[in-house]
Amino acid sequence: MTDSGGPLESELPLVVPAGLHHVAMIMDGNGRWASARGLPRAKGHQEGANTVRELTTALAASGLGQLTLYALSVENHKRRPRTEVDFLLSLLRRFLAKERATIMANDIRFKTIGRIDEFPPKLIREIRELEEISADNRGMILCLALNYGGQSEIADAAKAIAAKVKSGEVSPDAIDEDLLGSHLYDPDMPPLDLMIRTAGEMRVSNFLLWQVSYSEIYVTDSFWPDFHIAGVARAFESYAQRRRRFGGLENRVDARTD
Ligand code: FPP
């Protein structure tokens, strides 16, 4: 509470704007957050995991439909030093164990997208287990993108369709946007409404390339560990001002033909 007795901005419940169902976040800036404090990068990732917990719980309570988080890209997995990747995977393992109770208590359905099969077998089992035990939850979907790349996702979908064409199950003429969309990692993923990126870079970095087509984009300079509920509220306010046209015309008087 503030001195005047009112709640702090960070304590206010999040209000989800009309039409906002699926939000994705590029959690960037953990390393810079740590460097700015003279701390090792690992400390930034640890703080980042606390932000994941804080925002997931607040957004689940707000009634948002889906939150998709870019936790590890195929490029991070391939190109970062082994020690950093191992640390990120150990953070993930701890998250899966520690947050299981929070996920169940908040009726959250846990999902993942990405090339999970390239992970160690024990981690794959832990991921699949949390997906299974939370499968009947009806609250917000929390989807972690792990060893994920948008180009890989589209390539993997093309490969799956090619196999079906080869076996005669699918005719080449039947390949269209709907068919490709139904071969992405999660065919049930709802359309993306808003992609939020922290740490200021103006790029999509191979995240949800197919899904971002008509999504709104919001970039904040805050590093991920500094991004809190008040920051999400600002992103939501910005979303509420947008006029989405999906390639058509807005409902304007001058667009009417009658
Ligand atoms: C980008 O920051 C962040 C990542 C590569 C990893 C994201 C991971 C977390 C937020 C913590 C773990 C998450 C879970 C779900 C347990 P960066 O290191 O690229 O930052 P920089 O650009 O400042 O170096």
Coordinates of C-alpha atoms and ligand atoms in Angstrom, one line a residue:
M1 CA 0.0 0.0 0.0
T2 CA 1.1 3.6 -0.6
D3 CA 1.4 6.2 2.1
S4 CA -2.0 7.6 1.0
G5 CA -3.5 4.2 1.6
G6 CA -4.1 3.2 -2.1
P7 CA -2.6 0.2 -3.6
L8 CA 0.7 0.5 -5.4
E9 CA 0.6 0.3 -9.2
S10 CA 2.4 -3.1 -9.0
E11 CA -0.3 -4.4 -6.7
L12 CA -3.2 -3.5 -8.9
P13 CA -4.9 -6.5 -10.6
L14 CA -4.1 -6.7 -14.3
V15 CA -7.0 -5.9 -16.6
V16 CA -6.9 -7.8 -19.9
P17 CA -8.2 -5.5 -22.7
A18 CA -11.1 -6.7 -24.9
G19 CA -10.0 -9.0 -27.7
L20 CA -6.6 -9.9 -26.1
H21 CA -6.4 -13.6 -25.6
H22 CA -2.9 -14.8 -26.5
V23 CA 0.3 -13.0 -25.5
A24 CA 3.8 -14.1 -26.3
M25 CA 7.0 -12.7 -24.7
I26 CA 10.6 -12.5 -25.8
M27 CA 12.4 -12.5 -22.4
D28 CA 15.5 -10.6 -23.4
G29 CA 18.1 -8.8 -21.3
N30 CA 19.0 -11.2 -18.5
G31 CA 22.7 -11.0 -19.4
R32 CA 22.7 -7.2 -19.6
W33 CA 20.7 -6.9 -16.3
A34 CA 23.5 -9.0 -14.6
S35 CA 26.4 -7.1 -16.3
A36 CA 25.0 -3.8 -15.3
R37 CA 25.3 -5.0 -11.7
G38 CA 28.7 -6.6 -12.1
L39 CA 27.1 -10.1 -11.6
P40 CA 27.5 -13.3 -13.6
R41 CA 25.1 -13.9 -16.4
A42 CA 23.7 -16.9 -14.5
K43 CA 22.4 -14.5 -11.8
G44 CA 20.4 -12.6 -14.6
H45 CA 18.8 -15.9 -15.7
Q46 CA 17.9 -16.7 -12.1
E47 CA 16.3 -13.3 -11.6
G48 CA 14.6 -13.9 -15.0
A49 CA 13.1 -17.1 -13.7
N50 CA 11.6 -15.1 -10.8
T51 CA 10.0 -12.7 -13.3
V52 CA 8.5 -15.8 -15.1
R53 CA 6.9 -16.9 -11.8
E54 CA 5.5 -13.4 -10.9
L55 CA 4.0 -12.7 -14.4
T56 CA 2.6 -16.2 -14.9
T57 CA 0.7 -16.1 -11.6
A58 CA -0.6 -12.6 -12.2
L59 CA -1.6 -13.3 -15.8
A60 CA -3.3 -16.6 -14.8
A61 CA -5.3 -14.6 -12.2
S62 CA -6.2 -11.9 -14.8
G63 CA -8.1 -14.4 -17.0
L64 CA -5.7 -14.3 -20.0
G65 CA -6.1 -17.2 -22.3
Q66 CA -2.5 -18.1 -23.2
L67 CA 1.0 -16.9 -22.4
T68 CA 3.8 -18.2 -24.6
L69 CA 7.3 -17.6 -23.4
Y70 CA 10.5 -17.8 -25.5
A71 CA 12.7 -19.7 -22.9
L72 CA 15.3 -21.2 -25.2
S73 CA 15.8 -20.8 -28.9
V74 CA 17.4 -23.3 -31.2
E75 CA 20.2 -20.7 -31.7
N76 CA 20.7 -20.3 -27.9
H77 CA 20.8 -24.1 -27.6
K78 CA 23.4 -24.5 -30.5
R79 CA 25.5 -21.3 -30.1
R80 CA 25.7 -20.4 -26.4
P81 CA 28.6 -21.9 -24.3
R82 CA 27.8 -25.3 -23.0
T83 CA 28.0 -24.1 -19.4
E84 CA 25.3 -21.4 -20.0
V85 CA 23.0 -23.9 -21.8
D86 CA 23.5 -26.4 -19.0
F87 CA 22.6 -23.7 -16.5
L88 CA 19.5 -22.7 -18.4
L89 CA 18.4 -26.4 -18.6
S90 CA 19.0 -26.8 -14.8
L91 CA 16.9 -23.6 -14.2
L92 CA 14.2 -25.2 -16.3
R93 CA 14.4 -28.5 -14.4
R94 CA 14.1 -26.6 -11.1
F95 CA 11.2 -24.5 -12.6
L96 CA 9.3 -27.7 -13.6
A97 CA 9.7 -29.2 -10.1
K98 CA 9.1 -26.1 -8.1
E99 CA 6.3 -24.6 -10.0
R100 CA 4.2 -27.8 -10.4
A101 CA 2.2 -26.9 -7.3
T102 CA 1.7 -23.3 -8.5
I103 CA 0.6 -24.5 -11.9
M104 CA -1.9 -26.9 -10.4
A105 CA -3.2 -24.5 -7.8
N106 CA -3.8 -21.8 -10.4
D107 CA -5.5 -24.2 -12.9
I108 CA -2.8 -23.5 -15.5
R109 CA -2.4 -25.8 -18.4
F110 CA 1.3 -26.3 -19.2
K111 CA 2.5 -26.9 -22.8
T112 CA 5.7 -26.7 -24.7
I113 CA 6.7 -26.1 -28.3
G114 CA 10.1 -26.7 -29.9
R115 CA 12.5 -29.6 -30.6
I116 CA 12.1 -31.1 -27.2
D117 CA 13.3 -34.5 -28.4
E118 CA 16.8 -33.1 -28.6
F119 CA 16.9 -32.7 -24.8
P120 CA 18.3 -35.3 -22.3
P121 CA 15.7 -38.2 -21.8
K122 CA 15.2 -37.3 -18.1
L123 CA 14.3 -33.7 -18.9
I124 CA 11.9 -34.9 -21.7
R125 CA 10.1 -37.1 -19.2
E126 CA 9.8 -34.2 -16.7
I127 CA 8.4 -31.9 -19.4
R128 CA 5.9 -34.5 -20.6
E129 CA 4.8 -35.3 -17.1
L130 CA 3.9 -31.7 -16.3
E131 CA 2.1 -31.4 -19.6
E132 CA 0.1 -34.6 -18.8
I133 CA -0.8 -33.8 -15.2
S134 CA -2.0 -30.3 -16.1
A135 CA -3.8 -31.3 -19.4
D136 CA -7.3 -31.1 -17.8
N137 CA -6.7 -27.7 -16.2
R138 CA -9.0 -25.1 -17.7
G139 CA -7.3 -21.8 -16.7
M140 CA -4.6 -20.0 -18.7
I141 CA -2.3 -22.0 -21.0
L142 CA 1.4 -21.5 -20.2
C143 CA 3.4 -22.5 -23.2
L144 CA 7.2 -22.6 -23.0
A145 CA 9.1 -22.4 -26.3
L146 CA 12.1 -24.6 -25.7
N147 CA 14.8 -25.3 -28.3
Y148 CA 12.3 -23.5 -30.4
G149 CA 12.8 -21.7 -33.8
G150 CA 10.1 -20.2 -36.0
Q151 CA 12.0 -21.4 -39.2
S152 CA 12.5 -24.8 -37.7
E153 CA 8.8 -25.0 -36.8
I154 CA 7.8 -24.2 -40.4
A155 CA 10.5 -26.6 -41.8
D156 CA 9.3 -29.4 -39.4
A157 CA 5.7 -28.8 -40.6
A158 CA 6.8 -29.0 -44.2
K159 CA 8.6 -32.2 -43.6
A160 CA 5.5 -33.8 -41.9
I161 CA 3.3 -32.7 -44.8
A162 CA 5.9 -34.0 -47.4
A163 CA 5.8 -37.4 -45.6
K164 CA 2.0 -37.5 -45.9
V165 CA 2.2 -36.5 -49.6
K166 CA 4.7 -39.3 -50.2
S167 CA 2.4 -41.9 -48.5
G168 CA -0.6 -40.6 -50.5
E169 CA -2.5 -39.3 -47.4
V170 CA -2.4 -35.7 -48.6
S171 CA -2.7 -34.4 -52.1
P172 CA -0.3 -31.5 -53.0
D173 CA -3.3 -29.5 -54.1
A174 CA -4.6 -29.7 -50.5
I175 CA -1.6 -27.8 -49.1
D176 CA -2.8 -24.3 -48.0
E177 CA -2.4 -22.1 -45.0
D178 CA -4.8 -24.1 -42.8
L179 CA -3.1 -27.4 -43.6
L180 CA 0.3 -25.9 -42.8
G181 CA -1.0 -24.3 -39.6
S182 CA -2.4 -27.6 -38.5
H183 CA 1.1 -29.2 -38.7
L184 CA 2.8 -26.6 -36.5
Y185 CA 4.1 -27.8 -33.1
D186 CA 0.7 -27.0 -31.4
P187 CA -2.1 -27.1 -33.9
D188 CA -4.5 -25.9 -31.2
M189 CA -2.5 -22.7 -30.5
P190 CA -4.9 -19.7 -30.6
P191 CA -4.0 -16.8 -32.9
L192 CA -1.4 -14.5 -31.5
D193 CA -2.6 -11.1 -30.4
L194 CA 0.4 -9.4 -28.8
M195 CA 4.1 -10.1 -28.9
I196 CA 6.1 -8.3 -26.1
R197 CA 9.8 -8.0 -26.3
T198 CA 12.0 -6.7 -23.4
A199 CA 15.4 -5.1 -23.6
G200 CA 14.7 -2.8 -26.5
E201 CA 15.7 -4.7 -29.6
M202 CA 13.4 -4.2 -32.6
R203 CA 13.4 -7.7 -33.9
V204 CA 11.4 -10.9 -33.8
S205 CA 14.4 -13.2 -33.5
N206 CA 12.9 -16.3 -35.1
F207 CA 10.0 -16.4 -32.6
L208 CA 6.5 -17.6 -33.7
L209 CA 7.2 -16.5 -37.3
W210 CA 4.0 -18.0 -38.7
Q211 CA 1.9 -16.8 -35.8
V212 CA 3.2 -13.2 -35.6
S213 CA 1.8 -12.3 -39.1
Y214 CA -1.1 -10.2 -37.7
S215 CA 0.0 -9.8 -34.1
E216 CA 0.6 -6.5 -32.5
I217 CA 4.1 -5.9 -31.3
Y218 CA 5.2 -4.0 -28.1
V219 CA 8.9 -3.4 -27.2
T220 CA 10.0 -2.1 -23.9
D221 CA 13.5 -1.0 -22.9
S222 CA 13.2 -2.8 -19.5
F223 CA 15.5 -5.8 -19.1
W224 CA 13.5 -9.0 -18.5
P225 CA 14.3 -9.2 -14.7
D226 CA 13.0 -5.6 -14.4
F227 CA 9.8 -6.3 -16.2
H228 CA 7.0 -6.5 -13.7
I229 CA 3.2 -6.4 -13.6
A230 CA 3.2 -2.6 -14.0
G231 CA 5.1 -3.1 -17.3
V232 CA 2.7 -5.6 -18.5
A233 CA -0.2 -3.2 -17.7
R234 CA 1.5 -0.6 -19.9
A235 CA 1.8 -3.1 -22.7
F236 CA -1.9 -3.9 -22.4
E237 CA -2.8 -0.2 -22.4
S238 CA -0.8 0.2 -25.6
Y239 CA -2.6 -2.8 -27.1
A240 CA -6.0 -1.4 -26.2
Q241 CA -5.1 1.7 -28.3
R242 CA -4.3 -0.3 -31.4
R243 CA -6.8 -0.7 -34.3
R244 CA -6.4 -4.2 -35.8
R245 CA -7.4 -4.6 -39.4
F246 CA -6.0 -8.0 -40.3
G247 CA -5.3 -6.7 -43.9
G248 CA -8.9 -5.5 -44.3
L249 CA -10.4 -2.1 -43.6
E250 CA -11.4 -0.7 -40.3
N251 CA -15.1 -0.3 -39.6
R252 CA -15.0 3.3 -40.8
V253 CA -17.9 5.3 -42.2
D254 CA -15.9 6.0 -45.4
A255 CA -15.3 2.3 -45.9
R256 CA -19.0 1.6 -46.2
T257 CA -20.5 1.0 -49.7
D258 CA -24.1 1.4 -48.8
Ligands
FPP1 C1 17.7 -13.8 -23.0 O1 18.5 -13.0 -22.2 C2 17.1 -14.9 -22.2 C3 17.3 -16.2 -22.4 C4 18.2 -16.7 -23.4 C5 16.8 -17.2 -21.5 C6 15.4 -16.9 -20.9 C7 15.4 -17.6 -19.6 C8 14.8 -17.2 -18.5 C9 14.0 -15.9 -18.4 C10 15.0 -17.9 -17.2 C11 14.5 -19.3 -17.2 C12 13.1 -19.5 -17.6 C13 12.4 -20.5 -17.2 C14 11.1 -20.7 -17.9 C15 12.8 -21.4 -16.1 P1 20.0 -12.8 -22.7 O2 20.9 -13.8 -21.9 O3 20.1 -13.0 -24.2 O4 20.3 -11.4 -22.3 P2 21.4 -10.4 -23.0 O5 20.9 -10.2 -24.4 O6 21.3 -9.2 -22.2 O7 22.7 -11.1 -23.0

